[in-house]
mmCIF file of C-alpha atoms and ligand atoms in Angstrom:
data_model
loop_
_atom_site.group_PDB
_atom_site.id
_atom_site.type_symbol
_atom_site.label_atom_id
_atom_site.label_comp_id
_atom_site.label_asym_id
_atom_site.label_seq_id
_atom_site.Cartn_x
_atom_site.Cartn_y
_atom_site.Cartn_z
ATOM 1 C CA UNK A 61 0.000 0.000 0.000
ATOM 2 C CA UNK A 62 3.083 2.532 0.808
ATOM 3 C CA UNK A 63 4.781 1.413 -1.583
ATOM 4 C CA UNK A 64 2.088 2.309 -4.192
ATOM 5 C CA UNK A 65 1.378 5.842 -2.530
ATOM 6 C CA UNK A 66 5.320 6.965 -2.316
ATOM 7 C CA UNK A 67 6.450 5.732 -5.985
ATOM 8 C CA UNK A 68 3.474 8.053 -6.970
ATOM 9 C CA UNK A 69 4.723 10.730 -5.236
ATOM 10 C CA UNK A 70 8.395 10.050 -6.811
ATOM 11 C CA UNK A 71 6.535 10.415 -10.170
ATOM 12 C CA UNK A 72 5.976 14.161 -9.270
ATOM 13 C CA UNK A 73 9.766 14.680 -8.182
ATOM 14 C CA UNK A 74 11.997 16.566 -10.637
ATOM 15 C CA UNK A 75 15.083 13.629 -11.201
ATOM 16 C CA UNK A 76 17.268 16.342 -11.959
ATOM 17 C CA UNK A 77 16.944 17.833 -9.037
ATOM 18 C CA UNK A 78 16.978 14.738 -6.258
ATOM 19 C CA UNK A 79 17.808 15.806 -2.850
ATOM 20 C CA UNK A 80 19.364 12.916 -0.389
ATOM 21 C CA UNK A 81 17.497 13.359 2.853
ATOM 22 C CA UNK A 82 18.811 12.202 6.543
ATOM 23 C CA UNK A 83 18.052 12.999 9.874
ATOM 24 C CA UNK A 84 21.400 14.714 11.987
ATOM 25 C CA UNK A 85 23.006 11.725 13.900
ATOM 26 C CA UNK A 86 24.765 8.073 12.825
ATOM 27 C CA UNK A 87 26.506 8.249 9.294
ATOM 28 C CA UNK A 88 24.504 11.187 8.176
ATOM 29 C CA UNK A 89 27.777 13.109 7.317
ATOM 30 C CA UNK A 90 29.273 10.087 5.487
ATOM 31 C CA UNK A 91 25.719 9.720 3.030
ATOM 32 C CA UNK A 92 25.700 13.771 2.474
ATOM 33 C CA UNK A 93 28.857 13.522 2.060
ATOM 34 C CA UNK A 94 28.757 11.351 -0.737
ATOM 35 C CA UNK A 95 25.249 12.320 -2.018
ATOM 36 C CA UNK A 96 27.319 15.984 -2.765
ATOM 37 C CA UNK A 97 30.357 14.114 -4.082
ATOM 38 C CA UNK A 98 27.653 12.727 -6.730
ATOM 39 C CA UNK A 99 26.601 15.810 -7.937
ATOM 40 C CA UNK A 100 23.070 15.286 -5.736
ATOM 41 C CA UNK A 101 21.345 17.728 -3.664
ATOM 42 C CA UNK A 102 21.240 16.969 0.188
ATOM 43 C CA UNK A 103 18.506 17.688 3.282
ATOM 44 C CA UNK A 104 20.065 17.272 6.557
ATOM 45 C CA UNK A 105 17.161 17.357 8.572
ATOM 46 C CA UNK A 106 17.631 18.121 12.215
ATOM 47 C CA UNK A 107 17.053 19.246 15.683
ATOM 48 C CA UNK A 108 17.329 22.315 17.222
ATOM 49 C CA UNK A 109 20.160 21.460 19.482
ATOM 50 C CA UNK A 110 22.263 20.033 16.769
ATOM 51 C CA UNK A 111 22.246 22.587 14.128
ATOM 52 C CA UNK A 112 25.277 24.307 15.623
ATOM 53 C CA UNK A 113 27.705 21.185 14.856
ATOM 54 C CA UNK A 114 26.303 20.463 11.365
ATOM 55 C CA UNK A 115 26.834 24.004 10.345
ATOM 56 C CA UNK A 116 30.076 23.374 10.356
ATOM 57 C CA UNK A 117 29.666 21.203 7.258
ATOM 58 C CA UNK A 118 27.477 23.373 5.925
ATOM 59 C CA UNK A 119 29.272 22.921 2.511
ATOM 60 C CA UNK A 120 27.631 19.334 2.801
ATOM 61 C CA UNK A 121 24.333 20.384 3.443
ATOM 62 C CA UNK A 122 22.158 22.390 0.508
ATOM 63 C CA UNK A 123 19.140 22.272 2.772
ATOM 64 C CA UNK A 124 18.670 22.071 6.352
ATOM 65 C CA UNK A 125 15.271 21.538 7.943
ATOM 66 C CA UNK A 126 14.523 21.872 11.276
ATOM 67 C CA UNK A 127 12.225 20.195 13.556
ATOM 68 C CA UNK A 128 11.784 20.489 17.290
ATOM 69 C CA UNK A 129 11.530 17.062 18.439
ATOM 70 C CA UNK A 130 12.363 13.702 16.319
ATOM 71 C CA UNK A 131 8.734 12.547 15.797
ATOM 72 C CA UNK A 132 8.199 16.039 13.612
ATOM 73 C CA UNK A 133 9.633 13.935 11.041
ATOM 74 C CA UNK A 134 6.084 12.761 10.332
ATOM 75 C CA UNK A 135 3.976 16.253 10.107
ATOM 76 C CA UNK A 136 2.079 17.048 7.184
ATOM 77 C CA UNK A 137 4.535 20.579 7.082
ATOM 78 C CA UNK A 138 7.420 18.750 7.501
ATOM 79 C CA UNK A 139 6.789 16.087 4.661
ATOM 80 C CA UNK A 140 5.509 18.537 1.974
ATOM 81 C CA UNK A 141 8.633 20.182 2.594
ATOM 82 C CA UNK A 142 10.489 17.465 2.155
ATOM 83 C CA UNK A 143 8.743 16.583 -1.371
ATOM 84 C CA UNK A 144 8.733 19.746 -2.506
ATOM 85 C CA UNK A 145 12.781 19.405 -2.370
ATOM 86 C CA UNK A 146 12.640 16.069 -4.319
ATOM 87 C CA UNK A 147 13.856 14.165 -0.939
ATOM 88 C CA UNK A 148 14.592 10.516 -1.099
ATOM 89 C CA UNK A 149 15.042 9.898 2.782
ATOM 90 C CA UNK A 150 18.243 7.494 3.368
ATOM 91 C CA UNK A 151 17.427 5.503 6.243
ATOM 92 C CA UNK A 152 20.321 5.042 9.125
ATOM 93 C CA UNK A 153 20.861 3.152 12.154
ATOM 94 C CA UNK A 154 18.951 5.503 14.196
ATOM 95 C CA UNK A 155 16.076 6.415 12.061
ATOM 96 C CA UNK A 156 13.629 4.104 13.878
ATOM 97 C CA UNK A 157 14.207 4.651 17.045
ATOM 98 C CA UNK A 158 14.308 8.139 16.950
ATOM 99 C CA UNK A 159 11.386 8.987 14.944
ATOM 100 C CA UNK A 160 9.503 5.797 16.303
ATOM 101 C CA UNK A 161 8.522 2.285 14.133
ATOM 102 C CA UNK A 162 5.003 4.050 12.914
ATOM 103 C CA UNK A 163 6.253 6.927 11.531
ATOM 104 C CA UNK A 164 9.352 5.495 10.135
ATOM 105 C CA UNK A 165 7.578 2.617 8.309
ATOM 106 C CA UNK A 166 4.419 4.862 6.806
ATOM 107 C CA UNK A 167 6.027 8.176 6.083
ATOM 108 C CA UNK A 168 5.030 9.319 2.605
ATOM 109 C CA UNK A 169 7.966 10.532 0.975
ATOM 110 C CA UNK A 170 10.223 8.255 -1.003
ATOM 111 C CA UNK A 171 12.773 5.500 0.901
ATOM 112 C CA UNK A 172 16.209 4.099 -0.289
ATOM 113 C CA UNK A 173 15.230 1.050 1.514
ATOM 114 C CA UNK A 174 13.353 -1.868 2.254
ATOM 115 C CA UNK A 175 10.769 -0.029 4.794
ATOM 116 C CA UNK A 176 8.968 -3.788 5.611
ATOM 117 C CA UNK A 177 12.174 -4.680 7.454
ATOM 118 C CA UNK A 178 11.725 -2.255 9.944
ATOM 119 C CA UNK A 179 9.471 -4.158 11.923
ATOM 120 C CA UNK A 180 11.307 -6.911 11.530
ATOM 121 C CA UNK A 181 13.881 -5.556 12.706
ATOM 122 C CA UNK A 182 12.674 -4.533 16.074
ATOM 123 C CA UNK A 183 12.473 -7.809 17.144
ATOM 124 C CA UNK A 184 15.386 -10.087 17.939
ATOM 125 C CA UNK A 185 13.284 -12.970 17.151
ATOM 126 C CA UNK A 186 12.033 -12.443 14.013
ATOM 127 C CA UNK A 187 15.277 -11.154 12.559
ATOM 128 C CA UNK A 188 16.501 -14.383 13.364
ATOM 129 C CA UNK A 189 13.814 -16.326 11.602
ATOM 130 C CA UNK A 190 15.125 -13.992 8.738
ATOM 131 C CA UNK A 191 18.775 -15.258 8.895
ATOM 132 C CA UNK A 192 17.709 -18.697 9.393
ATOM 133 C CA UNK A 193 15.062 -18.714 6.015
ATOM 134 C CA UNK A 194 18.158 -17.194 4.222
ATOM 135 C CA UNK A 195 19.914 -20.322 5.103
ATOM 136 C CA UNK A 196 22.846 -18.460 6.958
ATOM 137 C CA UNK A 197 24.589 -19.988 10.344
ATOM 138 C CA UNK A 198 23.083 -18.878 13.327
ATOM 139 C CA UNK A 199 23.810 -19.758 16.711
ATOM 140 C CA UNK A 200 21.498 -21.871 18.733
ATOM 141 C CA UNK A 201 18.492 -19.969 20.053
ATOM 142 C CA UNK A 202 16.881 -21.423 23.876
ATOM 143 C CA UNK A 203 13.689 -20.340 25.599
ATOM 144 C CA UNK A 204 13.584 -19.201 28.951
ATOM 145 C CA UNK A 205 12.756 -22.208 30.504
ATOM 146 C CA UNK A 206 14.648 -24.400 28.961
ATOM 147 C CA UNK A 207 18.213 -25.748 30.273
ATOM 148 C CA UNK A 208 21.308 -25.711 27.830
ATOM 149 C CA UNK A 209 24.897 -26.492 27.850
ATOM 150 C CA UNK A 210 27.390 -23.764 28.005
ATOM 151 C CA UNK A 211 27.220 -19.913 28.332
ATOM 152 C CA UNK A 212 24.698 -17.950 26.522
ATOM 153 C CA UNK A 213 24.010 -14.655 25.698
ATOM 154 C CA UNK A 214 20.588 -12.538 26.315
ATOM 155 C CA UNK A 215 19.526 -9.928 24.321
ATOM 156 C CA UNK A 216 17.166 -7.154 24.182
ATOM 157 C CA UNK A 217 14.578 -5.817 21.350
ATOM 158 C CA UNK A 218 15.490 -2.490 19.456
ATOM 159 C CA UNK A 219 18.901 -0.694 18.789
ATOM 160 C CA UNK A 220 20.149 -0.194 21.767
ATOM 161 C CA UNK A 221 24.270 -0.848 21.074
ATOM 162 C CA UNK A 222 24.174 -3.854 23.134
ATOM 163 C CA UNK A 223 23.026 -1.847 26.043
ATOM 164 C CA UNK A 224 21.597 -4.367 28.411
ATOM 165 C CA UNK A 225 22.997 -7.638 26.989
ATOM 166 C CA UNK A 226 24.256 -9.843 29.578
ATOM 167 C CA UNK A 227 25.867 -13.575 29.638
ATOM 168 C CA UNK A 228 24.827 -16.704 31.903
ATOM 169 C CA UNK A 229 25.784 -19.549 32.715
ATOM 170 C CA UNK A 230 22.487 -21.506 34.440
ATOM 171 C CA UNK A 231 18.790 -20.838 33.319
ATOM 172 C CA UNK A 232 18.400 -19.237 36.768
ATOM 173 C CA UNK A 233 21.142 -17.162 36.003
ATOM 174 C CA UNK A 234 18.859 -15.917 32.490
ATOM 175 C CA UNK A 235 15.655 -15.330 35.165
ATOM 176 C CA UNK A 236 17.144 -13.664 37.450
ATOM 177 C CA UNK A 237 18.791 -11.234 35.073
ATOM 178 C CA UNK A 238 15.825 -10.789 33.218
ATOM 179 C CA UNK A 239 13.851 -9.619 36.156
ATOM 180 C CA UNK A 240 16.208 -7.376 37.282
ATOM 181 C CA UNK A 241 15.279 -5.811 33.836
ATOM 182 C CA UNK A 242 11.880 -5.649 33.846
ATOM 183 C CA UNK A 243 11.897 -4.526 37.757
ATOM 184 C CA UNK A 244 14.539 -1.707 36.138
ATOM 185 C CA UNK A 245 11.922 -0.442 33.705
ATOM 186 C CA UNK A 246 14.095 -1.432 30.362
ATOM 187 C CA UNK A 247 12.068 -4.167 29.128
ATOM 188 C CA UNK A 248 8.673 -4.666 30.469
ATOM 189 C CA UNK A 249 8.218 -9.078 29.906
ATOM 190 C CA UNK A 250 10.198 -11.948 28.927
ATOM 191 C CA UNK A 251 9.150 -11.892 25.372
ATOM 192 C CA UNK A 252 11.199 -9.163 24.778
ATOM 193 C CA UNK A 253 14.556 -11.162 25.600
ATOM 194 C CA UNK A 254 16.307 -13.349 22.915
ATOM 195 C CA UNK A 255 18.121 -16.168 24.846
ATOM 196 C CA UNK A 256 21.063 -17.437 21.897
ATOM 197 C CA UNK A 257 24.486 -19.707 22.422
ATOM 198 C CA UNK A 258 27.828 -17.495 23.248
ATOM 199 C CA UNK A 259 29.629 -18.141 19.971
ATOM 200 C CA UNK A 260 33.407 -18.542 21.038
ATOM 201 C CA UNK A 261 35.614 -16.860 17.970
ATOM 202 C CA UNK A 262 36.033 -13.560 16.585
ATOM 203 C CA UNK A 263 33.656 -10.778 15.781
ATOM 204 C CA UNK A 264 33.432 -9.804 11.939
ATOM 205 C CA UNK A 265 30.876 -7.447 10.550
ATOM 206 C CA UNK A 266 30.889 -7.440 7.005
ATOM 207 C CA UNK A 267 28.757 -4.184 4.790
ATOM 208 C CA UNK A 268 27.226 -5.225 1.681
ATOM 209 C CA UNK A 269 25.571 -3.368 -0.809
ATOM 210 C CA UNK A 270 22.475 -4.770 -3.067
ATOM 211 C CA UNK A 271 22.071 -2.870 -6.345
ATOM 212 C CA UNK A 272 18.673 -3.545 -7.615
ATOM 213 C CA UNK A 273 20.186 -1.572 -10.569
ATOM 214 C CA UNK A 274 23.000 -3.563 -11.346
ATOM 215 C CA UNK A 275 21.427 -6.879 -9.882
ATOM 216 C CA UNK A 276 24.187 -7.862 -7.712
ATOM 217 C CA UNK A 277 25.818 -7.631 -3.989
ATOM 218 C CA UNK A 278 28.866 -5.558 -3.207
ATOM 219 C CA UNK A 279 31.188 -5.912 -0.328
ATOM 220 C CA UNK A 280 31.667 -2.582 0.780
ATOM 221 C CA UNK A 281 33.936 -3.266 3.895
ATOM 222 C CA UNK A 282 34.442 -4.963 7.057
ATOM 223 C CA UNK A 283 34.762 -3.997 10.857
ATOM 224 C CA UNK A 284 34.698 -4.849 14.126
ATOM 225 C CA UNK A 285 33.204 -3.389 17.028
ATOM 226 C CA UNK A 286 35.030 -1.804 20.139
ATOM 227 C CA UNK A 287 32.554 -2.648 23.235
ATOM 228 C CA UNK A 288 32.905 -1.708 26.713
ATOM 229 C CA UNK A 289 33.440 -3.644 28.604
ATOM 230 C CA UNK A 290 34.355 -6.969 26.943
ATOM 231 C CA UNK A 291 37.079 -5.506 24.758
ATOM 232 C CA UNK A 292 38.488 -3.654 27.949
ATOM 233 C CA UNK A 293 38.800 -7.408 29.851
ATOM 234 C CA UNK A 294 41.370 -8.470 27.399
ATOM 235 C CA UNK A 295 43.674 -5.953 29.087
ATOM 236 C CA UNK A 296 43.725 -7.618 32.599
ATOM 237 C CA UNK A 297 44.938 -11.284 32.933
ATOM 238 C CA UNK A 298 42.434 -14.139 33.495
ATOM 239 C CA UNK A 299 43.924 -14.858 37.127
ATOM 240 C CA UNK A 300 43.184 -11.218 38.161
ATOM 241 C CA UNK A 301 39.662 -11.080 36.693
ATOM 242 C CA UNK A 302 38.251 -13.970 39.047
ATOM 243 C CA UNK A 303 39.119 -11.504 41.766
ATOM 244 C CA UNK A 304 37.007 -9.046 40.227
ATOM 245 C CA UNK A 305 32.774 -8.854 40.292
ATOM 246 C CA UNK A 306 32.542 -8.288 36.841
ATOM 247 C CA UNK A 307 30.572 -9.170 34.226
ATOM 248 C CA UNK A 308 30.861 -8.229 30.553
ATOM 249 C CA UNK A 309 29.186 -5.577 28.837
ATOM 250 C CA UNK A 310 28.066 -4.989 24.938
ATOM 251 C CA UNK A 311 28.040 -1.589 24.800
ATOM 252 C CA UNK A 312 29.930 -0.328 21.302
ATOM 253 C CA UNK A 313 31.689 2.763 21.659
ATOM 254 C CA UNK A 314 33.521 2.677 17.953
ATOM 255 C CA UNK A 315 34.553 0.626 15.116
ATOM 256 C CA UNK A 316 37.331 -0.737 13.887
ATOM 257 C CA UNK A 317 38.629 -1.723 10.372
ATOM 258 C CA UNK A 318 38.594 -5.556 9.359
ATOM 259 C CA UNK A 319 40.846 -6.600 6.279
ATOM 260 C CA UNK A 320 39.297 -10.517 6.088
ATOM 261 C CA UNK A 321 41.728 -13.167 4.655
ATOM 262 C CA UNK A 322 40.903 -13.543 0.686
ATOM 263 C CA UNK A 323 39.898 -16.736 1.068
ATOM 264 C CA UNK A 324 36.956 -15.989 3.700
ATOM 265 C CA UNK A 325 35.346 -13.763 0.817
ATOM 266 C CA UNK A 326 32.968 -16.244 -1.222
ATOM 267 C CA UNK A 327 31.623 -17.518 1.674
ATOM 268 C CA UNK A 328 30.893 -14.049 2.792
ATOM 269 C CA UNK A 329 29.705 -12.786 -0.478
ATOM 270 C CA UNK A 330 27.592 -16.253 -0.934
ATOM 271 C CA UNK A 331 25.835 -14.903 2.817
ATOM 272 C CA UNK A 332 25.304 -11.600 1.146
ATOM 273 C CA UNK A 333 23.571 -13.119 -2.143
ATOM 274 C CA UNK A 334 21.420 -15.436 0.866
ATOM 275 C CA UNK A 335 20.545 -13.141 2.631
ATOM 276 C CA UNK A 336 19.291 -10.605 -0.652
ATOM 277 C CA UNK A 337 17.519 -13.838 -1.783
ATOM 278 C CA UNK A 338 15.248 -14.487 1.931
ATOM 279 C CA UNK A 339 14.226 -10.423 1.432
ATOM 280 C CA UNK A 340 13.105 -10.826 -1.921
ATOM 281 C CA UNK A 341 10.910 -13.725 -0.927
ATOM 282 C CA UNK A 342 9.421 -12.752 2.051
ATOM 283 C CA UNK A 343 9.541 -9.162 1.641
ATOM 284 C CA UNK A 344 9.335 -8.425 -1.793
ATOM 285 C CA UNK A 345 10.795 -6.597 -3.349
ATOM 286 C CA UNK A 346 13.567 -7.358 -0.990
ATOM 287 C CA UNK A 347 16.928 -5.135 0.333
ATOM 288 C CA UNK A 348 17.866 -2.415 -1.572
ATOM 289 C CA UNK A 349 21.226 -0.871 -0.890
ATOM 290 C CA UNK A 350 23.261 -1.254 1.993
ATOM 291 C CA UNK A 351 22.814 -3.940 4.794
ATOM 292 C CA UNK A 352 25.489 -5.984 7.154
ATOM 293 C CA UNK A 353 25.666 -9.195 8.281
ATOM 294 C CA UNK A 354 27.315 -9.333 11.868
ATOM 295 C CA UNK A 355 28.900 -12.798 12.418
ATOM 296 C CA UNK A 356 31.413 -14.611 14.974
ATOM 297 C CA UNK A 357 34.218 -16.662 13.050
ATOM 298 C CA UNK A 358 35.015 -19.823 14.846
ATOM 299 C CA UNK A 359 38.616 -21.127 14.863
ATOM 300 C CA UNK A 360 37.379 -23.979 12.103
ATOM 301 C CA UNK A 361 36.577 -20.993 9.838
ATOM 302 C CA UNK A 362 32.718 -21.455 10.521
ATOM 303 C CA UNK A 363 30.726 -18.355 10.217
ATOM 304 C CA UNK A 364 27.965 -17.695 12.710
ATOM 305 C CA UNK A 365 25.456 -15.033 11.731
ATOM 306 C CA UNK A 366 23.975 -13.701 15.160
ATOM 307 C CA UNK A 367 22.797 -10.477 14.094
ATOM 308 C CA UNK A 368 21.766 -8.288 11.069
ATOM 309 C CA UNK A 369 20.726 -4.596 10.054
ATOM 310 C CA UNK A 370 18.741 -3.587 6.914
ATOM 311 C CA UNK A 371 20.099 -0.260 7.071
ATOM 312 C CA UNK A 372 24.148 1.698 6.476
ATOM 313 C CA UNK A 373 25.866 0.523 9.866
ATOM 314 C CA UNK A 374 27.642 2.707 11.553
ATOM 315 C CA UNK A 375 31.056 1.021 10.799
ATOM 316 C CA UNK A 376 31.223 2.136 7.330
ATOM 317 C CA UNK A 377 31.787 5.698 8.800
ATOM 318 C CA UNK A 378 35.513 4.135 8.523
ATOM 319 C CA UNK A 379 35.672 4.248 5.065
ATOM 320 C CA UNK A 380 34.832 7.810 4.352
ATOM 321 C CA UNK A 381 37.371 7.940 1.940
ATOM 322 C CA UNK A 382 36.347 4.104 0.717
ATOM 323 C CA UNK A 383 37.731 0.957 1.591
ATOM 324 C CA UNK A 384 40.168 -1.846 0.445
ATOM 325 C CA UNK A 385 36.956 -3.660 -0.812
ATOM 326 C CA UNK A 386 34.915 -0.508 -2.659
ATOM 327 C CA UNK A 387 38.373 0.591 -4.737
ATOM 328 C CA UNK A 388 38.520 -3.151 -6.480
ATOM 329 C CA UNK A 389 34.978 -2.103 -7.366
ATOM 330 C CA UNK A 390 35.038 1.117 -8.264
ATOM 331 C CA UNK A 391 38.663 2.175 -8.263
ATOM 332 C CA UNK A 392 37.619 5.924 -6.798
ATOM 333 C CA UNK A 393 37.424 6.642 -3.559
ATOM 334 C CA UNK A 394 33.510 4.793 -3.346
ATOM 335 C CA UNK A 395 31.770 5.204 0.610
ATOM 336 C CA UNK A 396 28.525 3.455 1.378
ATOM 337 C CA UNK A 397 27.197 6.994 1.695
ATOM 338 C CA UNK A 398 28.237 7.666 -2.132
ATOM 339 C CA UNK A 399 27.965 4.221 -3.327
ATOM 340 C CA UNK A 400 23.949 5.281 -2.253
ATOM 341 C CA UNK A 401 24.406 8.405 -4.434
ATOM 342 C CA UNK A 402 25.200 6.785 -7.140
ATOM 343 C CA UNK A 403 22.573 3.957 -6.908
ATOM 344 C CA UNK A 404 20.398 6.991 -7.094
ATOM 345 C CA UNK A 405 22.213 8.293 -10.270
ATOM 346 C CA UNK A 406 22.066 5.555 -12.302
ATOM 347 C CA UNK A 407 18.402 4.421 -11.366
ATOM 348 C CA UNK A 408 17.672 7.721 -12.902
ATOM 349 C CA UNK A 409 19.893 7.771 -15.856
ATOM 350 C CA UNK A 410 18.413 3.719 -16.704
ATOM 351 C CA UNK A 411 14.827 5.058 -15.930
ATOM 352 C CA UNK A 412 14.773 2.467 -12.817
ATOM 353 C CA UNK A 413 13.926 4.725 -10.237
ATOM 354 C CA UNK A 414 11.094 2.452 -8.589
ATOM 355 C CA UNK A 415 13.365 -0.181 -8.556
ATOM 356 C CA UNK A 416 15.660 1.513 -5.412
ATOM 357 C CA UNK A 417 12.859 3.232 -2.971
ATOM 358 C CA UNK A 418 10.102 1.944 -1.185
HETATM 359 P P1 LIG B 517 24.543 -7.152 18.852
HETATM 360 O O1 LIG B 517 23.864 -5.998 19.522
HETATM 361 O O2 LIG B 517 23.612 -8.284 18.537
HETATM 362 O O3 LIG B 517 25.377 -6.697 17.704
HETATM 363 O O4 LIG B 517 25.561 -7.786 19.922
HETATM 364 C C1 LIG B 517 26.467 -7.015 20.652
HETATM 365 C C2 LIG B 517 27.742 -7.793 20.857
HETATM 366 O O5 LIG B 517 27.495 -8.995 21.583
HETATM 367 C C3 LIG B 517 28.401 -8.266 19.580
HETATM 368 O O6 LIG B 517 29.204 -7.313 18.962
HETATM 369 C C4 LIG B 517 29.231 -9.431 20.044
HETATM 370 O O7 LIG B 517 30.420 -8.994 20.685
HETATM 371 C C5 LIG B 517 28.354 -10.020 21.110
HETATM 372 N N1 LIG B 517 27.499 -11.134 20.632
HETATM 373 C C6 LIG B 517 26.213 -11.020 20.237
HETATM 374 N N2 LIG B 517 25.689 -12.242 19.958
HETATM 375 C C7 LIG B 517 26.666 -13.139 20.172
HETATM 376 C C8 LIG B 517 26.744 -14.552 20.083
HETATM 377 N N3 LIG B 517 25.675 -15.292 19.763
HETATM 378 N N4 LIG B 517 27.908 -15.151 20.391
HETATM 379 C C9 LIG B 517 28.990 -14.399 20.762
HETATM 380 N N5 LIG B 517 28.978 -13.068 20.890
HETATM 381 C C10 LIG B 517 27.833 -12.436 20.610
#
């Protein structure tokens, strides 16, 4: 039904005049960035409170429009504004949960994106169901009451950086915690926890881009992320830290560049093409641009998929200036932010501008 209603409204945009749109926070200097490096117009679209630091890339920005609180996003002011400048918004890791699911998903102007995955992606256990239809590895999911064998991890609904996760040991271990979490106010019932096995390996997150336009996956780059406080533990020796109350913590405070040994690639890329595949099946008509695939490699070169966003990540902010992977596709200096632009530029130049917004 959206879709119908916003490729109309694309039909009334003048294509020589597209505007990238993005609200102020995540990667949005990264995709104006790029957007402007493509000859595109761009609409930074902001709060009060943060105009002050994006004027100082004003050169980025050919239109700024400012709302007073996040949810704005969504008034009938705000979006004929945003038309009348030809937007196409470019959805980032925080557009949901700032301007809330509702508004994200039905906003009526034009969306490089798959805007069905939203909602799928506010729940841990249905992006899962996602990974596992695309035929990925995943690790071993558990229920609350049920008893398993080794240490798992629990996670909470919605982007919250790993704020929240917490390991265990015993199923009274994952009650307890969970409790503690609902009697805290962050979650309010079980259902919102996603109980999965503690992958032992290494972290790898890899970006990928889907071109509807040229009909195949690129591997844009790879990171990993820097989390307080499980990174920090690797600094203190394991016979100190049993003298020591604590327990890890997820919460990512950076990124960090991955080079992945050549001979990883085709499986990764094979993930990628999986993954595009599941989309276009369930959720036709599937991804459309950037997306990552966050995995744990296991010391028999097993990849384990435990985790996945629909949207730029914010670990391609690394590769500004493109990385390793985008130069032996492009050989220029190709972001994720630009690599968007120019999904938008040649959609318009091969008249497939439906194809790439939803
Ligand atoms: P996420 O918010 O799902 O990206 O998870 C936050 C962090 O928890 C990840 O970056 C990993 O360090 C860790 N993690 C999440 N799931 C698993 C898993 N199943 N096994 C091992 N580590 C995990």
């Amino acid at each position: 039904m959206r879709r119908k209603e916003t490729i109309e409204s694309i039909k009334n945009y003048d294509l020589d005049k597209l505007a990238v749109g993005v609200l102020g926070s995540h990667s949005a200097l990264q995709i104006l960035h790029g957007a402007r490096k493509e000859g595109l117009n761009t609409v930074l679209i902001t709060i009060e409170d943060r105009v002050p630091f994006y004027s100082e890339f004003k050169h980025l920005i050919s239109n700024f429009v400012i709302i007073r609180k996040w949810s704005d996003l969504c008034r009938e002011d705000v979006i004929s504004k945003l038309k009348k400048l030809n937007t196409i918004l470019v959805p980032h890791g925080s557009y949901v949960e700032y301007v809330g699911l509702r508004c994200a998903e039905e906003i009526d102007v034009p969306i490089f994106g798959l805007r069905t995955l939203f909602k799928i992606e506010a729940s841990q256990r249905e992006k899962m169901s996602l990974l596992r239809s695309a035929g990925v590895k995943v690790p071993r999911e558990y229920q609350c009451s049920e008893d398993f064998d080794g240490l798992v991890i629990v996670k909470l609904d919605g982007a919250k950086g790993g704020r929240g996760y917490f390991l265990a040991k015993r199923k009274e271990e994952v009650v307890e915690g969970v409790k503690k979490l609902i009697e805290e106010g962050v979650i309010d019932s079980f259902e919102r926890v996603l109980i999965q096995e503690y992958v032992i390996g290494v972290p790898a997150y890899y970006h990928y881009f889907y071109s509807p336009v040229l009909s195949r996956v690129e591997i844009l780059g790879a990171d990993i992320r820097y989390e307080t406080s499980v990174d920090g533990l690797k600094r203190i020796p394991p016979k100190l830290q049993g003298f020591m109350d604590v327990e890890p913590t997820f919460v990512v405070v950076g990124n960090i560049p991955l080079v992945l040994r050549e001979s990883l690639l085709p499986k990764i890329l094979d993930y990628g093409y999986k993954f595009v595949k599941a989309t276009q099946e369930i959720l036709p008509p599937g991804i459309i641009g950037p997306f990552c695939l966050e995995s744990i490699i296991k010391d028999n070169l097993d990849i384990i998929v435990f985790e996945f966003s629909g949207r730029i990540v914010a670990g391609t902010n690394i590769y500004v200036s493109g990385s390793p992977y985008s130069q032996l596709y492009w050989d220029e200096p190709m972001s994720t932010g630009r690599r968007i632009a120019r999904e938008i530029k040649l959609a318009v130049e091969r008249d497939m501008i439906d194809k790439i917004v939803t």
